[in-house]
Amino acid sequence: MKISSDHIQDYNAPLEKEQKRQFDFLAESLEKKGLNVPSLLQKIQDLQIAIPSWALGTGGTRFGRFSGGGEPATLTQKIQDVGIIHALNKSSNAVSLHIPWDIPEDYEAIKAVAQSVGIGFDAVNSNTFQDQTGQSQSYKFGSLANDTLAVRELAVQHNLEVIEIGKKLGSKALTVWLADGSSFPGQNSFRKSLDNTFQSLREIYKGLPEDWKMLVEYKPYEPNFYSTVIQDWGTSFLLANKLGPKAFTLVDLGHHLPNTNIEQIVSTLMTEGKLGGFHFNDSKYGDDDLTVGSIKPYQLFLIFTELVAGFTETQNPNPAWMIDASHNLKDPMEDLLQSVQAIKMSFTQALLVDNEQLKSAQENHDVAAAQEILQDAFRTDVRPLVNEAIRQSGGAINALEAYRKLGIREQLIKERGSKTKATGL
Ligand code: LRH
Ligand code: MN
């Protein structure tokens, strides 16, 4: 199924008048505050969020999985689904592949499909947290951190193969997330595990092309429940610094212990120029991989206020913007459309923060004023502005509603059947 500009225009036409009324009203109040609306629109359009290939099917937990039908059963169908999302919101022009779940059979064919729907390839993800059939060594007790040299060598080799796959697709980054750790005190030596991991990452780093990045993703627990080798931002940052200028820290919002101040972590990483990218999602308790902005929208806004300030106050390179979610209850495409919209809205609200006013409130220790300045932006309904940015770039005024009105899931079920299952978690 392909979404054409006619589909979008037919959907937008009856909504244009009301969209224009709401946008003009908001634009006038923003210009009164001295904001440059055309530059806001451009910044909103330029923010493109990559879609994870492993989140286009229905996710599940150990307690069950409830498939929704019409799921992409092949890499081609996954790329077509990302193409549908991008056609609707003009905000998701890349897919992040996970290897070996998404090894292309025909690289030219896959690149042609991607090109035909206007998307590219963001970071490629290695996988040394599962054993593949016929694998010579097991990752049960770790991969890059494993005390057994043959296991570490196998895991290093896998990561170098993932880089080769990414190079053929035009990707420019490798994401390394390690499940490595222990579930019982005494099981591992923390020092040996960390050093094994560093030595192994260094071997992988040697295979990284000059214009590539290595994104080191941290996580406090799961699947190990006593220790994780790369457990927090500090450990990832330490390794990225020791590895070199092409290594950065990747912040998965769900990989923090309760009440962690993630916006402060983002600020510190940007100050050090080591913020490599994000896996956006939301959570109430653990690594719940819920819809972005569905549980803690204010935290997401505060993270973007640090990003917007960091863009002008630090030398941190443009991070990789990616979603990492798992959809147990919602239609995967609807969940992803909601997530991209939430990210764009938080970014837009952060662009409205009067940083000069905020600085003077901070210098004068006017705590109440500082909060008012932030919350004035957070309480601004920026939907007409975000929707206008998407409309002007050829997208649907309300991408989620368009997805439903165009009956896309029904069409996908007709084309693919209700039993297809996507590779991934
Ligand atoms: C680990 C993680 C990692 C992926 C996986 C799908 O929890 O966040 O980014 O490899 O999810
Ligand atoms: Mn992740």
Coordinates of C-alpha atoms and ligand atoms in Angstrom, one line a residue:
M1 CA 0.0 0.0 0.0
K2 CA 1.4 3.4 -0.9
I3 CA 0.1 6.8 0.3
S4 CA 0.0 9.4 -2.5
S5 CA -0.1 13.2 -2.2
D6 CA -3.7 13.0 -3.5
H7 CA -4.6 10.8 -0.5
I8 CA -3.2 13.5 1.7
Q9 CA -4.8 16.4 -0.1
D10 CA -8.2 14.7 -0.1
Y11 CA -7.9 14.2 3.6
N12 CA -6.6 17.8 4.3
A13 CA -9.0 19.7 2.1
P14 CA -12.0 19.9 4.5
L15 CA -9.7 20.7 7.4
E16 CA -7.6 23.5 5.8
K17 CA -9.9 26.4 6.8
E18 CA -10.0 25.6 10.5
Q19 CA -6.3 24.7 10.5
K20 CA -5.5 28.1 9.0
R21 CA -7.7 29.9 11.6
Q22 CA -6.0 28.2 14.6
F23 CA -2.5 28.6 13.1
D24 CA -3.0 32.3 12.3
F25 CA -4.3 32.9 15.9
L26 CA -1.3 31.1 17.5
A27 CA 1.3 32.7 15.0
E28 CA 0.0 36.2 15.9
S29 CA 0.5 35.6 19.7
L30 CA 4.0 34.1 19.1
E31 CA 5.1 37.0 16.9
K32 CA 3.8 39.3 19.7
K33 CA 6.4 37.5 21.9
G34 CA 9.1 38.2 19.4
L35 CA 9.3 34.7 18.0
N36 CA 10.1 34.1 14.3
V37 CA 7.3 31.8 13.1
P38 CA 8.8 30.9 9.7
S39 CA 12.1 29.8 11.4
L40 CA 10.0 27.8 14.0
L41 CA 8.2 26.0 11.1
Q42 CA 11.6 25.2 9.4
K43 CA 13.1 23.8 12.6
I44 CA 10.0 21.7 13.2
Q45 CA 10.1 20.3 9.6
D46 CA 13.9 19.6 9.9
L47 CA 13.4 17.4 13.0
Q48 CA 13.2 13.9 11.5
I49 CA 12.6 10.9 13.9
A50 CA 13.9 7.5 12.8
I51 CA 11.5 4.5 13.2
P52 CA 12.8 1.2 14.7
S53 CA 12.4 -1.7 12.4
W54 CA 11.6 -3.9 15.4
A55 CA 8.6 -1.9 16.4
L56 CA 6.4 -2.2 13.3
G57 CA 4.8 -5.4 14.6
T58 CA 2.9 -6.1 17.8
G59 CA 5.2 -6.5 20.8
G60 CA 4.5 -8.6 23.8
T61 CA 5.6 -9.7 27.2
R62 CA 6.4 -13.1 28.7
F63 CA 2.8 -13.1 29.7
G64 CA 1.4 -12.9 26.2
R65 CA 1.3 -11.2 22.8
F66 CA -1.9 -10.1 21.0
S67 CA -1.3 -9.7 17.2
G68 CA -3.2 -7.0 15.4
G69 CA -3.0 -8.3 11.8
G70 CA -1.5 -6.9 8.6
E71 CA 2.0 -6.9 10.2
P72 CA 5.0 -6.6 7.9
A73 CA 6.5 -10.1 7.5
T74 CA 9.5 -9.0 5.4
L75 CA 12.1 -6.2 5.5
T76 CA 10.5 -4.7 2.3
Q77 CA 7.1 -4.5 4.0
K78 CA 8.7 -2.9 7.1
I79 CA 10.3 -0.2 4.9
Q80 CA 6.9 0.3 3.1
D81 CA 5.3 0.8 6.6
V82 CA 7.9 3.4 7.5
G83 CA 7.2 5.0 4.1
I84 CA 3.5 5.2 5.0
I85 CA 4.3 6.8 8.4
H86 CA 6.6 9.3 6.6
A87 CA 4.0 10.1 3.9
L88 CA 1.5 10.9 6.6
N89 CA 3.7 13.0 9.0
K90 CA 6.7 14.0 6.8
S91 CA 8.7 13.6 10.0
S92 CA 10.1 10.0 9.8
N93 CA 12.5 9.9 6.9
A94 CA 14.7 7.0 8.2
V95 CA 14.5 3.5 9.6
S96 CA 16.9 2.0 12.2
L97 CA 17.6 -1.7 11.4
H98 CA 18.3 -4.4 13.9
I99 CA 20.7 -7.2 12.9
P100 CA 20.1 -10.1 12.4
W101 CA 16.4 -9.5 12.5
D102 CA 16.6 -7.4 9.4
I103 CA 19.5 -8.7 7.2
P104 CA 18.7 -7.6 3.6
E105 CA 18.6 -10.4 1.0
D106 CA 19.1 -8.0 -1.9
Y107 CA 20.7 -4.7 -0.9
E108 CA 20.0 -2.8 -4.2
A109 CA 16.3 -3.9 -4.0
I110 CA 16.0 -2.8 -0.4
K111 CA 17.7 0.6 -1.1
A112 CA 15.3 1.0 -4.1
V113 CA 12.2 0.4 -2.0
A114 CA 13.5 2.8 0.7
Q115 CA 14.3 5.5 -2.0
S116 CA 10.8 5.0 -3.5
V117 CA 9.2 5.9 -0.2
G118 CA 11.7 8.7 0.6
I119 CA 13.4 7.2 3.6
G120 CA 17.1 6.4 4.5
F121 CA 18.9 4.2 7.0
D122 CA 19.7 5.6 10.5
A123 CA 21.9 3.7 13.0
V124 CA 22.2 -0.1 12.6
N125 CA 21.8 -2.1 15.9
S126 CA 23.9 -5.2 16.7
N127 CA 22.4 -8.0 18.7
T128 CA 24.6 -10.1 21.1
F129 CA 21.7 -10.6 23.6
Q130 CA 20.3 -13.6 21.7
D131 CA 21.9 -16.8 20.3
Q132 CA 21.2 -17.5 16.7
T133 CA 20.6 -21.0 15.4
G134 CA 23.9 -22.9 14.9
Q135 CA 25.9 -20.2 16.7
S136 CA 29.3 -21.6 17.7
Q137 CA 29.4 -19.8 21.1
S138 CA 26.5 -18.8 23.5
Y139 CA 25.9 -15.3 24.8
K140 CA 24.1 -16.7 27.8
F141 CA 26.8 -15.4 30.2
G142 CA 27.5 -12.3 28.2
S143 CA 29.1 -11.2 24.9
L144 CA 31.7 -8.4 24.8
A145 CA 32.1 -8.8 28.6
N146 CA 32.3 -12.6 28.6
D147 CA 35.2 -14.2 30.4
T148 CA 35.6 -16.6 27.5
L149 CA 37.7 -15.1 24.7
A150 CA 36.0 -17.1 21.9
V151 CA 32.7 -15.6 22.9
R152 CA 34.1 -12.1 23.0
E153 CA 35.7 -12.6 19.6
L154 CA 32.4 -13.9 18.1
A155 CA 30.6 -10.8 19.4
V156 CA 33.2 -8.4 18.1
Q157 CA 33.0 -10.2 14.7
H158 CA 29.2 -9.8 14.7
N159 CA 29.5 -6.0 15.3
L160 CA 32.0 -5.7 12.5
E161 CA 29.6 -7.5 10.2
V162 CA 26.8 -5.1 11.3
I163 CA 29.0 -2.2 10.3
E164 CA 29.5 -3.8 6.8
I165 CA 25.7 -4.2 6.4
G166 CA 25.2 -0.6 7.4
K167 CA 27.9 0.7 5.0
K168 CA 26.0 -1.1 2.1
L169 CA 22.8 0.7 3.1
G170 CA 24.3 4.2 3.7
S171 CA 23.9 4.1 7.5
K172 CA 26.4 6.2 9.5
A173 CA 26.2 4.8 13.0
L174 CA 26.4 1.6 15.0
T175 CA 24.3 1.3 18.2
V176 CA 25.7 -1.2 20.7
W177 CA 23.4 -2.2 23.6
L178 CA 24.7 -5.0 25.8
A179 CA 22.5 -7.2 28.0
D180 CA 25.8 -8.3 29.6
G181 CA 25.8 -8.5 33.4
S182 CA 24.9 -10.8 36.2
S183 CA 21.8 -11.8 38.2
F184 CA 23.5 -12.9 41.4
P185 CA 26.3 -11.4 43.6
G186 CA 29.6 -13.2 43.0
Q187 CA 28.6 -14.3 39.5
N188 CA 31.0 -11.9 37.7
S189 CA 34.0 -9.7 38.5
F190 CA 32.8 -6.2 37.8
R191 CA 36.4 -5.1 36.9
K192 CA 37.1 -7.9 34.5
S193 CA 33.6 -7.5 32.8
L194 CA 34.1 -3.8 32.3
D195 CA 37.7 -4.3 31.0
N196 CA 36.6 -7.1 28.7
T197 CA 33.9 -4.8 27.4
F198 CA 36.3 -1.9 26.8
Q199 CA 38.8 -4.1 25.0
S200 CA 36.1 -5.6 22.8
L201 CA 34.5 -2.2 22.0
R202 CA 38.0 -1.0 21.0
E203 CA 38.3 -3.8 18.5
I204 CA 34.9 -2.8 17.1
Y205 CA 35.9 0.9 17.1
K206 CA 38.9 0.1 14.9
G207 CA 36.4 -1.2 12.3
L208 CA 34.3 2.0 12.3
P209 CA 34.6 4.1 9.1
E210 CA 35.9 7.7 9.6
D211 CA 32.5 9.3 9.2
W212 CA 30.7 6.9 11.4
K213 CA 29.6 7.1 15.1
M214 CA 29.4 4.3 17.7
L215 CA 26.4 4.9 20.0
V216 CA 26.9 3.1 23.4
E217 CA 23.5 2.5 24.9
Y218 CA 23.3 2.0 28.7
K219 CA 20.6 0.2 30.8
P220 CA 20.4 -0.4 34.6
Y221 CA 18.8 -3.9 34.5
E222 CA 17.0 -6.6 32.4
P223 CA 17.6 -9.2 31.3
N224 CA 20.2 -9.4 34.1
F225 CA 18.8 -8.4 37.5
Y226 CA 21.8 -7.9 39.8
S227 CA 24.3 -5.9 37.6
T228 CA 24.6 -4.7 34.0
V229 CA 28.1 -3.9 32.7
I230 CA 27.0 -0.7 31.0
Q231 CA 24.4 0.2 33.6
D232 CA 24.3 4.0 33.5
W233 CA 25.2 7.1 31.6
G234 CA 28.5 7.5 33.5
T235 CA 29.7 4.0 32.4
S236 CA 28.7 4.7 28.8
F237 CA 30.3 8.1 28.9
L238 CA 33.5 6.7 30.5
L239 CA 33.8 4.1 27.7
A240 CA 32.9 6.6 24.9
N241 CA 35.7 8.9 26.2
K242 CA 38.2 6.1 26.4
L243 CA 37.3 4.8 22.9
G244 CA 37.7 8.1 21.1
P245 CA 36.0 10.9 19.2
K246 CA 33.6 8.7 17.1
A247 CA 32.1 7.1 20.3
F248 CA 29.1 8.7 22.0
T249 CA 26.4 7.9 24.6
L250 CA 22.9 6.9 23.5
V251 CA 20.1 7.8 25.9
D252 CA 17.1 5.4 25.9
L253 CA 14.5 7.2 28.1
G254 CA 13.3 3.9 29.5
H255 CA 16.8 2.9 30.8
H256 CA 16.8 4.9 34.0
L257 CA 15.9 4.0 37.6
P258 CA 12.8 5.7 38.9
N259 CA 13.0 9.5 39.3
T260 CA 16.3 9.8 37.6
N261 CA 16.8 13.4 36.3
I262 CA 17.3 12.5 32.6
E263 CA 17.3 16.2 31.4
Q264 CA 20.3 16.8 33.6
I265 CA 22.1 13.8 32.1
V266 CA 21.3 15.2 28.6
S267 CA 22.7 18.6 29.7
T268 CA 25.9 17.1 31.0
L269 CA 26.5 14.8 28.0
M270 CA 26.0 17.9 25.7
T271 CA 28.4 19.9 27.7
E272 CA 31.0 17.2 27.1
G273 CA 30.0 16.8 23.4
K274 CA 29.2 13.1 24.0
L275 CA 25.4 13.0 23.5
G276 CA 25.1 10.7 20.5
G277 CA 21.4 10.1 20.3
F278 CA 18.1 9.0 21.7
H279 CA 15.8 6.0 21.9
F280 CA 12.6 7.8 22.7
N281 CA 9.7 6.1 24.6
D282 CA 8.0 6.5 27.9
S283 CA 7.6 4.5 31.0
K284 CA 5.9 4.4 34.5
Y285 CA 8.1 1.7 36.2
G286 CA 10.8 0.0 34.1
D287 CA 11.8 -0.3 30.5
D288 CA 8.1 -0.2 29.6
D289 CA 8.7 1.0 26.0
L290 CA 5.4 2.9 26.0
T291 CA 4.2 5.7 23.6
V292 CA 6.5 8.8 23.8
G293 CA 4.9 11.5 26.0
S294 CA 2.1 9.2 27.2
I295 CA 3.2 9.1 30.8
K296 CA 5.7 11.9 31.5
P297 CA 5.2 14.7 28.9
Y298 CA 6.7 17.4 31.1
Q299 CA 9.9 15.3 31.5
L300 CA 10.1 15.1 27.6
F301 CA 9.6 18.9 27.4
L302 CA 12.4 19.5 30.0
I303 CA 14.7 17.2 28.0
F304 CA 14.0 19.2 24.9
T305 CA 14.6 22.5 26.7
E306 CA 18.1 21.2 27.6
L307 CA 18.6 20.1 23.9
V308 CA 17.5 23.5 22.5
A309 CA 19.8 25.3 25.0
G310 CA 22.6 22.8 24.3
F311 CA 22.4 23.5 20.5
T312 CA 23.5 27.1 21.1
E313 CA 25.6 26.7 24.2
T314 CA 27.6 23.6 23.4
Q315 CA 29.6 22.0 20.4
N316 CA 27.6 18.7 20.7
P317 CA 27.0 17.3 17.2
N318 CA 23.4 16.8 16.1
P319 CA 22.2 13.7 17.9
A320 CA 20.5 10.7 16.3
W321 CA 16.7 10.9 16.8
M322 CA 15.2 7.5 17.1
I323 CA 12.2 5.8 18.7
D324 CA 12.5 2.5 20.6
A325 CA 9.1 1.2 21.7
S326 CA 7.1 -1.9 21.8
H327 CA 3.4 -2.0 21.2
N328 CA 1.5 -4.5 23.2
L329 CA -2.0 -2.9 23.0
K330 CA -2.0 -0.3 20.2
D331 CA -1.7 -0.6 16.4
P332 CA 2.0 -0.2 15.9
M333 CA 1.7 2.5 13.2
E334 CA -0.8 4.5 15.4
D335 CA 1.6 4.2 18.4
L336 CA 4.5 5.4 16.2
L337 CA 2.5 8.3 14.7
Q338 CA 1.6 9.4 18.3
S339 CA 5.2 9.1 19.4
V340 CA 6.6 11.3 16.6
Q341 CA 3.9 13.9 17.2
A342 CA 4.7 14.0 20.9
I343 CA 8.4 14.5 20.2
K344 CA 7.7 17.3 17.7
M345 CA 5.3 19.0 20.2
S346 CA 7.8 18.9 23.0
F347 CA 10.6 20.2 20.7
T348 CA 8.3 23.0 19.6
Q349 CA 7.3 24.0 23.2
A350 CA 11.0 24.0 24.1
L351 CA 11.7 26.4 21.1
L352 CA 9.2 28.8 22.7
V353 CA 11.2 29.1 26.0
D354 CA 12.6 32.6 26.3
N355 CA 16.1 31.5 27.3
E356 CA 17.3 35.1 27.8
Q357 CA 14.5 35.8 30.3
L358 CA 15.2 32.4 31.9
K359 CA 18.9 33.2 32.3
S360 CA 18.2 36.5 34.1
A361 CA 15.6 34.8 36.4
Q362 CA 18.3 32.2 37.2
E363 CA 21.0 34.9 37.8
N364 CA 18.5 36.7 40.1
H365 CA 17.6 33.5 41.8
D366 CA 13.9 34.3 40.9
V367 CA 12.9 30.7 41.2
A368 CA 9.1 31.3 40.7
A369 CA 9.7 33.4 37.6
A370 CA 12.0 30.6 36.2
Q371 CA 9.2 28.1 36.6
E372 CA 6.6 30.5 35.0
I373 CA 8.9 31.0 32.0
L374 CA 9.2 27.3 31.4
Q375 CA 5.6 26.4 32.0
D376 CA 4.3 29.3 29.8
A377 CA 6.0 27.4 27.0
F378 CA 4.8 24.0 28.2
R379 CA 1.2 25.2 28.6
T380 CA 1.2 26.6 25.0
D381 CA -1.0 24.4 22.7
V382 CA 1.5 24.1 19.8
R383 CA -0.6 21.6 17.8
P384 CA -1.6 24.2 15.2
L385 CA 2.1 25.1 14.6
V386 CA 3.3 21.5 14.4
N387 CA 0.4 20.5 12.2
E388 CA 1.1 23.5 10.0
A389 CA 4.7 22.5 9.6
I390 CA 3.7 19.0 8.6
R391 CA 0.9 20.4 6.3
Q392 CA 3.4 22.7 4.5
S393 CA 5.8 19.8 4.0
G394 CA 3.0 17.8 2.2
G395 CA 1.8 15.8 5.2
A396 CA -1.5 15.3 6.8
I397 CA -2.8 18.0 9.2
N398 CA -3.6 15.2 11.7
A399 CA -1.5 12.1 10.7
L400 CA -3.2 9.7 13.1
E401 CA -6.7 10.7 12.0
A402 CA -5.7 10.4 8.4
Y403 CA -4.3 6.9 9.0
R404 CA -7.7 5.9 10.3
K405 CA -9.8 7.8 7.7
L406 CA -7.7 6.2 4.9
G407 CA -8.4 2.8 6.4
I408 CA -4.7 1.9 6.2
R409 CA -4.7 -1.0 8.7
E410 CA -7.7 -2.6 7.0
Q411 CA -6.0 -2.3 3.7
L412 CA -2.8 -3.9 5.1
I413 CA -4.8 -6.8 6.6
K414 CA -6.4 -7.3 3.2
E415 CA -3.0 -7.3 1.5
R416 CA -1.1 -9.3 4.1
G417 CA -3.7 -11.3 6.1
S418 CA -4.2 -11.2 9.8
K419 CA -1.7 -13.8 10.8
T420 CA 1.6 -12.2 9.6
K421 CA 4.2 -11.7 12.3
A422 CA 7.1 -9.1 12.1
T423 CA 10.6 -10.1 13.3
G424 CA 11.7 -8.3 16.4
L425 CA 10.9 -8.4 20.1
Ligands
LRH1 C1 17.2 -2.8 25.0 C2 16.8 -1.9 23.9 C3 17.9 -1.8 22.8 C4 17.5 -2.6 21.7 C5 16.3 -3.4 22.2 C6 15.4 -3.7 21.1 O1 16.2 -2.7 26.0 O2 16.4 -0.7 24.3 O3 18.0 -0.5 22.3 O4 18.4 -3.3 21.0 O5 15.8 -2.6 23.2
MN2 MN 16.8 1.1 23.2

